PDB file of C-alpha atoms in Angstrom:
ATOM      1  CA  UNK A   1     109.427 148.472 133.271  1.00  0.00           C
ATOM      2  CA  UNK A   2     110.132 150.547 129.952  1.00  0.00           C
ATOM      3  CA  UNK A   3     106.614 151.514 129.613  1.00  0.00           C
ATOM      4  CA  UNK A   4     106.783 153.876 132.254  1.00  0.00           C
ATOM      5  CA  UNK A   5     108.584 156.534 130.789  1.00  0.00           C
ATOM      6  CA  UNK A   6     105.775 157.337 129.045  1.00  0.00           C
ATOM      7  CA  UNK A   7     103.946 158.124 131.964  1.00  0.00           C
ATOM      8  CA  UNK A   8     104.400 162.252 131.370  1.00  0.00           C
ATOM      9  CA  UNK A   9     102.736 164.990 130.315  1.00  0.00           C
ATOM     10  CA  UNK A  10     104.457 167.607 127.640  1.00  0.00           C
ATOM     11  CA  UNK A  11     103.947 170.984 127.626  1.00  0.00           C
ATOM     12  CA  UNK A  12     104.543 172.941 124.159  1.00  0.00           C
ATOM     13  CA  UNK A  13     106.699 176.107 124.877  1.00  0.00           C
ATOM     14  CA  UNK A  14     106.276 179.719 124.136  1.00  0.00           C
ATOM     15  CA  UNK A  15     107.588 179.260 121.154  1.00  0.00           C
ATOM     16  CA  UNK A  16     104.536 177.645 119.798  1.00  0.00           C
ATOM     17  CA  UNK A  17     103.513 181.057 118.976  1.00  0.00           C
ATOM     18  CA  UNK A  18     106.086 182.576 116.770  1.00  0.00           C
ATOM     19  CA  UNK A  19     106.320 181.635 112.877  1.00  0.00           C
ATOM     20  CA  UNK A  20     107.622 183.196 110.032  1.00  0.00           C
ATOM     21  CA  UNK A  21     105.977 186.642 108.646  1.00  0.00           C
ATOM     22  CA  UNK A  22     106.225 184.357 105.455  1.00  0.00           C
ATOM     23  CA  UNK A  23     104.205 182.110 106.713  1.00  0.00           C
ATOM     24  CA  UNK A  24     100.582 181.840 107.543  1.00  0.00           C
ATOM     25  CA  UNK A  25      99.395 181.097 110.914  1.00  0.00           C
ATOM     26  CA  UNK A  26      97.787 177.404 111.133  1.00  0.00           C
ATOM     27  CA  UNK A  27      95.368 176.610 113.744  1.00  0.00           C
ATOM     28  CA  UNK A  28      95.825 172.838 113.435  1.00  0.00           C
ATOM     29  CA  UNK A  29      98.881 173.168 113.741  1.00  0.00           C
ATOM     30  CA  UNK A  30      98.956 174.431 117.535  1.00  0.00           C
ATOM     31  CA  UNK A  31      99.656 171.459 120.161  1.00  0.00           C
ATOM     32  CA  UNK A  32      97.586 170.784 122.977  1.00  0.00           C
ATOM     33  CA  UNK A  33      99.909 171.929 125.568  1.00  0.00           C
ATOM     34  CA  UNK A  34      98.715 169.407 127.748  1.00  0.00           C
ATOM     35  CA  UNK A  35      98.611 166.514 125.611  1.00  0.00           C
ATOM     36  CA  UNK A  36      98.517 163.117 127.783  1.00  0.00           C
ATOM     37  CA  UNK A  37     100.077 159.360 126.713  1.00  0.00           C
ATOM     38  CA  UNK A  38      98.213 157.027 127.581  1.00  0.00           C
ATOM     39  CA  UNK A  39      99.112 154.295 129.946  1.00  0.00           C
ATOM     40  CA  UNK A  40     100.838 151.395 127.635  1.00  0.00           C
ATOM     41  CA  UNK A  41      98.161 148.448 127.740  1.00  0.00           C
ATOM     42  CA  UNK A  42     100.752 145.808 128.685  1.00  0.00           C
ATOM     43  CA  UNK A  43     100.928 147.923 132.475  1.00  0.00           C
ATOM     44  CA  UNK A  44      97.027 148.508 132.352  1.00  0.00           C
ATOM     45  CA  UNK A  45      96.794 144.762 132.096  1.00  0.00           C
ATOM     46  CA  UNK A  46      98.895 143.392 134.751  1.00  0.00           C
ATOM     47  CA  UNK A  47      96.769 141.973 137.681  1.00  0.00           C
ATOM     48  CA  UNK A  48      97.147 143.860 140.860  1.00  0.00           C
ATOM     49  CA  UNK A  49      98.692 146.863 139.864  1.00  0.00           C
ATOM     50  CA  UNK A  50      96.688 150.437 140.829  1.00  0.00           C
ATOM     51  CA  UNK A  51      97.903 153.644 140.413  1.00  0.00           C
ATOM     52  CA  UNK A  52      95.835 155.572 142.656  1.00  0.00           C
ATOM     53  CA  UNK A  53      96.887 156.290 146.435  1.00  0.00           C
ATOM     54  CA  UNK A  54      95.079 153.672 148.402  1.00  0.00           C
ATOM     55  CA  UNK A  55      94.577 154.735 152.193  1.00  0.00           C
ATOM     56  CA  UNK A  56      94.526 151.960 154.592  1.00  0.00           C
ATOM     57  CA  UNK A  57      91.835 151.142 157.171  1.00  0.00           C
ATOM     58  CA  UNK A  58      92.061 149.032 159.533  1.00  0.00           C
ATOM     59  CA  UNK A  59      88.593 148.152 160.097  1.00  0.00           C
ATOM     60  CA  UNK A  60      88.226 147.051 156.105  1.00  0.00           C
ATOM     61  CA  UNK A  61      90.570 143.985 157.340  1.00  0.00           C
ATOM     62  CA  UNK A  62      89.278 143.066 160.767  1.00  0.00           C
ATOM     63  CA  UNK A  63      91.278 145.567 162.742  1.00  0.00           C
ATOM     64  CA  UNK A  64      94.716 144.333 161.128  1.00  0.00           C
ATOM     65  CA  UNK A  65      97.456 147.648 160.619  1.00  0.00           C
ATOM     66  CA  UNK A  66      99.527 147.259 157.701  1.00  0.00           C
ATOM     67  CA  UNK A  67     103.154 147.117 158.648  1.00  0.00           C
ATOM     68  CA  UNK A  68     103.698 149.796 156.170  1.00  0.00           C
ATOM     69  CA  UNK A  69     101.689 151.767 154.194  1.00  0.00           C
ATOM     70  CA  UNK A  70     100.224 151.929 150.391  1.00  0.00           C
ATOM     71  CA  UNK A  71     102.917 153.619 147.991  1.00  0.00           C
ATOM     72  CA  UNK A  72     103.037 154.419 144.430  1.00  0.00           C
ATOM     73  CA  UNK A  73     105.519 151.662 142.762  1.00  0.00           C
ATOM     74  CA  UNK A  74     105.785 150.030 146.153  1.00  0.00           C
ATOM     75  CA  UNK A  75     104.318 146.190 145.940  1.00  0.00           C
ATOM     76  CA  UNK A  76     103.827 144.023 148.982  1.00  0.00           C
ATOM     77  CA  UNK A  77     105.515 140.755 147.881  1.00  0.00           C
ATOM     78  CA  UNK A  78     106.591 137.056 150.025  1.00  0.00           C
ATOM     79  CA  UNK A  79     107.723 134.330 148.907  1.00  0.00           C
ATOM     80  CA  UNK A  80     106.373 131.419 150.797  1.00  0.00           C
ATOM     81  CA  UNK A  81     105.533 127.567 150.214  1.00  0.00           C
ATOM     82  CA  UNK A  82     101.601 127.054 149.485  1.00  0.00           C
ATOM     83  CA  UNK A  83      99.730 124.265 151.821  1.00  0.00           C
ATOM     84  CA  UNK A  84      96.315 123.185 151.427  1.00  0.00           C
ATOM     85  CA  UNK A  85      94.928 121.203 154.700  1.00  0.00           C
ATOM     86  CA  UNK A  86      92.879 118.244 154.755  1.00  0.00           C
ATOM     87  CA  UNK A  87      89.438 118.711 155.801  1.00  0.00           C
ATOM     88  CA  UNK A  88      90.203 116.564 159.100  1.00  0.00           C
ATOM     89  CA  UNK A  89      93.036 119.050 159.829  1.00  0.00           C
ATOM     90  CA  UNK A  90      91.050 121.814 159.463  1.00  0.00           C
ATOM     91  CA  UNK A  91      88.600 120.213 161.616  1.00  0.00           C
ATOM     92  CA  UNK A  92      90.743 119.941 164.354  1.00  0.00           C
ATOM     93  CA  UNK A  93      92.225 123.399 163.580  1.00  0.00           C
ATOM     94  CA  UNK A  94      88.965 125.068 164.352  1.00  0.00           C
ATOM     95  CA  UNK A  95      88.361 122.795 167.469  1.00  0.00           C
ATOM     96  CA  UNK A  96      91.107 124.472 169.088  1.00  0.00           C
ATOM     97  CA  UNK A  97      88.935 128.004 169.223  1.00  0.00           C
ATOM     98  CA  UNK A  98      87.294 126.300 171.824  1.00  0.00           C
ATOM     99  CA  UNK A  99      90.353 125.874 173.743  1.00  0.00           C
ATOM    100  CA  UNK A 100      91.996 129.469 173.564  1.00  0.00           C
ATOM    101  CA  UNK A 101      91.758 132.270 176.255  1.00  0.00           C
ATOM    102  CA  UNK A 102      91.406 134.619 173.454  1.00  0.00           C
ATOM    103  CA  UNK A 103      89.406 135.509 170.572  1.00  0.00           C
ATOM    104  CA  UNK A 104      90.679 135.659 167.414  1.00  0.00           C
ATOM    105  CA  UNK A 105      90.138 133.565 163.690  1.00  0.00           C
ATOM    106  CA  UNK A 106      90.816 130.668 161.759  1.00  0.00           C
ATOM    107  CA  UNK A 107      93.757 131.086 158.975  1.00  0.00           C
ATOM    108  CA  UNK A 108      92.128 130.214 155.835  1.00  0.00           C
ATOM    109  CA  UNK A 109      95.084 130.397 153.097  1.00  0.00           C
ATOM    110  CA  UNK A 110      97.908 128.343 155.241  1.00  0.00           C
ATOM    111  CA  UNK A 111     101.334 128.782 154.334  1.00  0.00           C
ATOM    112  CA  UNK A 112     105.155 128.425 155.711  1.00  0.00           C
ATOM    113  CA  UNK A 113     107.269 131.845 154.855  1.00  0.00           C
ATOM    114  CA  UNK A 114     110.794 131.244 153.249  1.00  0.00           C
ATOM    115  CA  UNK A 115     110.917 135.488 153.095  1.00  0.00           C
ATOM    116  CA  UNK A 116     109.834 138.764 155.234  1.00  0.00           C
ATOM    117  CA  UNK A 117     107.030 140.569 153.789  1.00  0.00           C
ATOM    118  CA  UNK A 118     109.034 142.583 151.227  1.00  0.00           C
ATOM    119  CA  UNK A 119     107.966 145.827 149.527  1.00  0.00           C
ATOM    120  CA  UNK A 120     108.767 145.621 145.692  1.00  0.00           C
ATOM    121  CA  UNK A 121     109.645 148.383 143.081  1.00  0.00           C
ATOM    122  CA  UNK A 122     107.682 147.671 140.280  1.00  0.00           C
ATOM    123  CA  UNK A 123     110.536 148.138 137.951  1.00  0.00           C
ATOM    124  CA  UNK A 124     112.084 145.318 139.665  1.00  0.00           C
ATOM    125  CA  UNK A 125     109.793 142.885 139.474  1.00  0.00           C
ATOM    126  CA  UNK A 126     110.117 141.005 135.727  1.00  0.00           C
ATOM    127  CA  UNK A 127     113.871 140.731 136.743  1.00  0.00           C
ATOM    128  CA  UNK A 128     112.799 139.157 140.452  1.00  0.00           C
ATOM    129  CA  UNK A 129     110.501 136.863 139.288  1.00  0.00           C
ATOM    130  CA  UNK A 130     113.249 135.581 136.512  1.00  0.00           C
ATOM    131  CA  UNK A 131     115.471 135.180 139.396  1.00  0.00           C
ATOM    132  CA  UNK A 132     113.240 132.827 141.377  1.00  0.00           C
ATOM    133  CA  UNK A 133     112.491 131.005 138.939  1.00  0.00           C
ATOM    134  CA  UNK A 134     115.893 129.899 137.933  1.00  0.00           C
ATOM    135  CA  UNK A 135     116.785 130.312 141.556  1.00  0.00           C
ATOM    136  CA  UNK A 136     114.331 127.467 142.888  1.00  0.00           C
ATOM    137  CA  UNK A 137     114.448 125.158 139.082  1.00  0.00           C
ATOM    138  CA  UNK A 138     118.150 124.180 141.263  1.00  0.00           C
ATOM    139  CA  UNK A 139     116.321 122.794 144.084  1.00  0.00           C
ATOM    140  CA  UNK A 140     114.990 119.220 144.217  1.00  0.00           C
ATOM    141  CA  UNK A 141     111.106 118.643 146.253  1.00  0.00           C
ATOM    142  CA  UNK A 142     111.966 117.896 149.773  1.00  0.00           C
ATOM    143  CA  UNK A 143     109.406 116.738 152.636  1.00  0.00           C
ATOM    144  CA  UNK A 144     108.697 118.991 155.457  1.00  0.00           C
ATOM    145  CA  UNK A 145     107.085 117.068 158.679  1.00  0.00           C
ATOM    146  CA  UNK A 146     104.691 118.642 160.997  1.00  0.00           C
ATOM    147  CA  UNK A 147     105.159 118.515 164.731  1.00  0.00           C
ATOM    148  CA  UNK A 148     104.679 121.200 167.379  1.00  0.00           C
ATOM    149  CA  UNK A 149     102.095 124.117 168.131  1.00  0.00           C
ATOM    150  CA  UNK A 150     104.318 127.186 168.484  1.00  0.00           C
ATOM    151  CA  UNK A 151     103.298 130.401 169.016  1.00  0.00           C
ATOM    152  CA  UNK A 152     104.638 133.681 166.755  1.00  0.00           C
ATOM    153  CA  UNK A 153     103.806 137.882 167.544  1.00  0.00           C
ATOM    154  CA  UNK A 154     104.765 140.488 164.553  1.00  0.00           C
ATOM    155  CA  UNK A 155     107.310 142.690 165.275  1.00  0.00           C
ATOM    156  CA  UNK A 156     105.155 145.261 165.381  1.00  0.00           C
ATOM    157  CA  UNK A 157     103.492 143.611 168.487  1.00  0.00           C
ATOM    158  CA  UNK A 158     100.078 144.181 166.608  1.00  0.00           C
ATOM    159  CA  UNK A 159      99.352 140.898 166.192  1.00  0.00           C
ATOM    160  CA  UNK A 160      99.871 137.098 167.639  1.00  0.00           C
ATOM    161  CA  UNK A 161      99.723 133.860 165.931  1.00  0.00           C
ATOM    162  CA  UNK A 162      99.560 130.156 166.334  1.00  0.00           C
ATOM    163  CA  UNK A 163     101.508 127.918 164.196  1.00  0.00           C
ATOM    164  CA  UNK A 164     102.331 124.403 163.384  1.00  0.00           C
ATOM    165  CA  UNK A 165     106.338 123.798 163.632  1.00  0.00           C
ATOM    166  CA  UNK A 166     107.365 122.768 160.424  1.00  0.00           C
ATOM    167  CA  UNK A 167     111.254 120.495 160.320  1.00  0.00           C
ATOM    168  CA  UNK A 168     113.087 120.018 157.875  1.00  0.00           C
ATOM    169  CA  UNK A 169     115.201 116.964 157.951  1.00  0.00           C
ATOM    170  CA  UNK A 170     117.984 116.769 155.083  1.00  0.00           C
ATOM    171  CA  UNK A 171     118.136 120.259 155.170  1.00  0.00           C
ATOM    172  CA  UNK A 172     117.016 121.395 151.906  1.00  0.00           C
ATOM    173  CA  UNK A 173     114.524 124.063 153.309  1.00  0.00           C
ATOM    174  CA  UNK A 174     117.341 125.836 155.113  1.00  0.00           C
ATOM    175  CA  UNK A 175     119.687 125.697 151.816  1.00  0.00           C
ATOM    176  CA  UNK A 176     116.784 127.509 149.974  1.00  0.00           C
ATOM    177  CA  UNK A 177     115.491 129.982 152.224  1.00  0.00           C
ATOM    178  CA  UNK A 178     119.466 130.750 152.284  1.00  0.00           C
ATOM    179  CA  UNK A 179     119.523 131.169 148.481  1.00  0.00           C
ATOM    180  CA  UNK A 180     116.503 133.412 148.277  1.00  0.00           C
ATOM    181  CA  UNK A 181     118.124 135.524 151.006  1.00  0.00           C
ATOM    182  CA  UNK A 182     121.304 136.101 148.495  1.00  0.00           C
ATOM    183  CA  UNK A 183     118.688 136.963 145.479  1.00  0.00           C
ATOM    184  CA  UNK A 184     116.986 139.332 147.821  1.00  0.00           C
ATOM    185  CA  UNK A 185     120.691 140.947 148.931  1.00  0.00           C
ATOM    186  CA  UNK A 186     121.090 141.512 145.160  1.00  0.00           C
ATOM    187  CA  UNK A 187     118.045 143.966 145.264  1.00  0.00           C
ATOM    188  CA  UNK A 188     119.005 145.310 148.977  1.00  0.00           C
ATOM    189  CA  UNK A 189     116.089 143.550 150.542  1.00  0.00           C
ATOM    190  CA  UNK A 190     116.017 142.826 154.494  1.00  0.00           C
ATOM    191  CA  UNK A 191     116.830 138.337 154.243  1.00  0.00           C
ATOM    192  CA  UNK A 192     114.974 136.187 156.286  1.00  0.00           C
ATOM    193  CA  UNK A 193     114.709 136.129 160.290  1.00  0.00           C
ATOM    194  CA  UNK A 194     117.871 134.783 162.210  1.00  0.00           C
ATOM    195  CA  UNK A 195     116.070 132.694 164.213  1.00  0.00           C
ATOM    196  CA  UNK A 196     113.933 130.932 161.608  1.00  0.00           C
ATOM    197  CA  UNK A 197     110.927 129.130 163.156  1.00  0.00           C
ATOM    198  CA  UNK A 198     108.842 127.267 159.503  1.00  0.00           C
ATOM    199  CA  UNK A 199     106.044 127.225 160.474  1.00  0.00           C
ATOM    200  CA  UNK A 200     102.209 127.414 159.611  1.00  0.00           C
ATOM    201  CA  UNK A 201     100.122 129.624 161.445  1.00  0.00           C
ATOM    202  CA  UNK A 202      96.949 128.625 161.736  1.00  0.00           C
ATOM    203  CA  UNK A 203      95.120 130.730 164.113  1.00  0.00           C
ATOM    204  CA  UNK A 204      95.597 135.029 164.670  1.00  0.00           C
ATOM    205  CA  UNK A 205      94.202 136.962 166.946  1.00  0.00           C
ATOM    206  CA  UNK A 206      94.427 141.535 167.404  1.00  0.00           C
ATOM    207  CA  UNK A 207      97.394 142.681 169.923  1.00  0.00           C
ATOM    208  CA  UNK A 208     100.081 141.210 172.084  1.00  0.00           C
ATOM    209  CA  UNK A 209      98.532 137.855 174.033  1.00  0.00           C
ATOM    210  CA  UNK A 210     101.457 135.564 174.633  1.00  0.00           C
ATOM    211  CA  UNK A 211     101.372 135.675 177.986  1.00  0.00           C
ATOM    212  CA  UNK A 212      97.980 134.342 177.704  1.00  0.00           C
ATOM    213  CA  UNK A 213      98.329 131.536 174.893  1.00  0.00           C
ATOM    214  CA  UNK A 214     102.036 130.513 176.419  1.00  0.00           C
ATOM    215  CA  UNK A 215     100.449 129.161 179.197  1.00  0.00           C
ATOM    216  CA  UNK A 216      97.873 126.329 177.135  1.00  0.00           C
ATOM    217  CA  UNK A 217     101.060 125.413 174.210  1.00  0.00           C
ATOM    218  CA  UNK A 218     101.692 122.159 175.921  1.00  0.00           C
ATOM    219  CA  UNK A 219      97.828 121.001 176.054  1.00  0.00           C
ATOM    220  CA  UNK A 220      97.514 121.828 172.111  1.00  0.00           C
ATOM    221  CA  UNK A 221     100.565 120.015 170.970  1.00  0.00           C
ATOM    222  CA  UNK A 222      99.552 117.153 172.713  1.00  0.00           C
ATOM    223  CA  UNK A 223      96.516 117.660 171.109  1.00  0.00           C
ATOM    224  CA  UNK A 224      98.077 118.224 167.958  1.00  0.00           C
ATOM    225  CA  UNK A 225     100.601 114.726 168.094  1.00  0.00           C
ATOM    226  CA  UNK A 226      97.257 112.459 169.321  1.00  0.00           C
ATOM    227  CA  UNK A 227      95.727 113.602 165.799  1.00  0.00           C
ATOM    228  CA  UNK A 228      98.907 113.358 163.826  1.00  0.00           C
ATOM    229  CA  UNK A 229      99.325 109.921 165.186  1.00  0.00           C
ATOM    230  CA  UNK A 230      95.731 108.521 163.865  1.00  0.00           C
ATOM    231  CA  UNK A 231      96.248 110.333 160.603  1.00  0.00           C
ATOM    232  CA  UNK A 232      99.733 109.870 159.286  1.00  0.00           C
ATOM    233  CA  UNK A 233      99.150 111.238 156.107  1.00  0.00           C
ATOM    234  CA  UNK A 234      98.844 114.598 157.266  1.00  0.00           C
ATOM    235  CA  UNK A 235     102.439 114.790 159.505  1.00  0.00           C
ATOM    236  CA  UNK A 236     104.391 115.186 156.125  1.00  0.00           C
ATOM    237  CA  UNK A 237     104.172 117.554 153.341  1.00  0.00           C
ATOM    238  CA  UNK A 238     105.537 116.996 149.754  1.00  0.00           C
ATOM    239  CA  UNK A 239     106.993 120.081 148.839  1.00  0.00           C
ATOM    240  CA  UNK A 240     107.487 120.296 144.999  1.00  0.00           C
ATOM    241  CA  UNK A 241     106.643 123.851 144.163  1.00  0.00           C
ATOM    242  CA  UNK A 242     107.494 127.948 145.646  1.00  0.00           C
ATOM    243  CA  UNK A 243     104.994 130.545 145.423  1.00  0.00           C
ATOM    244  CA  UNK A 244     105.608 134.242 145.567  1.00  0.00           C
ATOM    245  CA  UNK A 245     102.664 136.835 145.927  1.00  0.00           C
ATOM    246  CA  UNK A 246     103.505 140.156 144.529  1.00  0.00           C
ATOM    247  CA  UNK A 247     100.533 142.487 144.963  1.00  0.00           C
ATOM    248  CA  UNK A 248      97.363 140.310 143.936  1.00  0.00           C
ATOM    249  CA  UNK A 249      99.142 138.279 141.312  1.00  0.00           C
ATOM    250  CA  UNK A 250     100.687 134.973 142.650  1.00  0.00           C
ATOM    251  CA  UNK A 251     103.356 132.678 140.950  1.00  0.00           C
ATOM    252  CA  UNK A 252     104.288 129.207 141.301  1.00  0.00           C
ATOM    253  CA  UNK A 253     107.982 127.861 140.842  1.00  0.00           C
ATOM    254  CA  UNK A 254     108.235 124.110 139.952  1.00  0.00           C
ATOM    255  CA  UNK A 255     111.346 122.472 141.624  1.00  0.00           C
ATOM    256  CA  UNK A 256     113.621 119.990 139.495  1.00  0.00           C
TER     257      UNK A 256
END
């Protein structure tokens, strides 16, 4: 962003204090030598952007570590495909707690990833978001269908996840998530995972427990293609839109 040149403070020199023996000396004249721009109103404005060092705690965000921390310029940003459940869904969602040989909670804001959580320069972002948007106006809406329970652990091995299986059959969602991966090459970003599982995750829980969730997979799908089968309506999802969250401020992408 232009603005932030203007982020600095200038110091007057020594040379503040000579003049001319000609000359009389003029108090107004002197410059604060620590005179301060302010912060153009445009970058004040923009939702989700701090400039103070924010230090992460873990118990603010029910035990969850960040996979990397707060930084200056640095924005957490994925692009992902928004999904609202039915209230029937959810239902059955939340009978599965009952099932698990773990604790953990409920996903409330369900999604299926086309990206990596990415870390941003702010100066990049207008020129990202242009991108995206002209990237994913090529793309025509394409139906994803729901079918297994899967089950997902971060990299970091800090936390483990179950997730809907989401497929993808004229192949659209593996053309896109392809052509995102090129815009994010462009900016030196890590592309999405090799072996890409879409999916919605629905369920998280603190720590490595796959050994104990692996073992119950086969019950909850079962589960999962019984309710499917008496509600039809929610084993396909009309994808017409792509979100990206940078930060706190979300966008949506129509598709042609």
């Amino acid at each position: 962003m232009a603005g932030l040149h203007l982020i600095k403070t200038y110091s007057s020199d020594s040379d503040e204090d000579k003049h001319d023996d000609d000359e009389k000396h003029d108090d107004s004249k002197i410059v604060n030598k620590q005179t301060r721009l302010a912060l153009p109103a445009s970058i004040l404005s923009l939702k989700g952007v701090t400039h103070e060092e924010v230090i992460d705690n873990p118990s603010d965000h029910d035990g969850r570590i960040r996979s990397f921390k707060h930084e200056r310029g640095n924005w957490a940003t994925l692009v992902y495909i928004d999904y609202t459940t039915s209230d029937c869904l959810h239902t059955w969602m939340k009978s599965m707690l009952n099932e698990l040989p773990v604790q953990g909670e409920i996903i409330s804001n369900l999604h299926i990833s086309l990206s990596r959580t990415l870390v941003l320069k702010f100066h990049w972002i207008e020129s990202f978001v242009e991108s995206l948007k002209l990237l994913c106006s090529g793309f025509h809406p394409f139906v994803v269908q729901l079918t297994d329970v899967k089950m997902y652990c971060n990299e970091e091995k800090t936390r483990t996840f179950l997730g809907i299986y989401c497929q993808n059959e004229d192949g659209t969602l593996k053309h896109l998530t392809d052509a995102i991966d090129c815009l994010l090459a462009e900016y030196q970003l890590p592309s999405f995972y090799e072996d890409i599982s879409y999916h919605i995750s629905f369920f998280w829980c603190l720590g490595d427990k796959q050994t104990y969730l692996k073992k119950i997979l086969p019950s909850l799908t079962c589960s999962l293609n019984k309710y499917l089968a008496e509600n039809v309506e929610d084993t396909y999802i009309h994808v017409k839109e792509i979100q990206c969250k940078i930060g706190n401020k979300c966008y949506s992408f129509g598709l042609k």
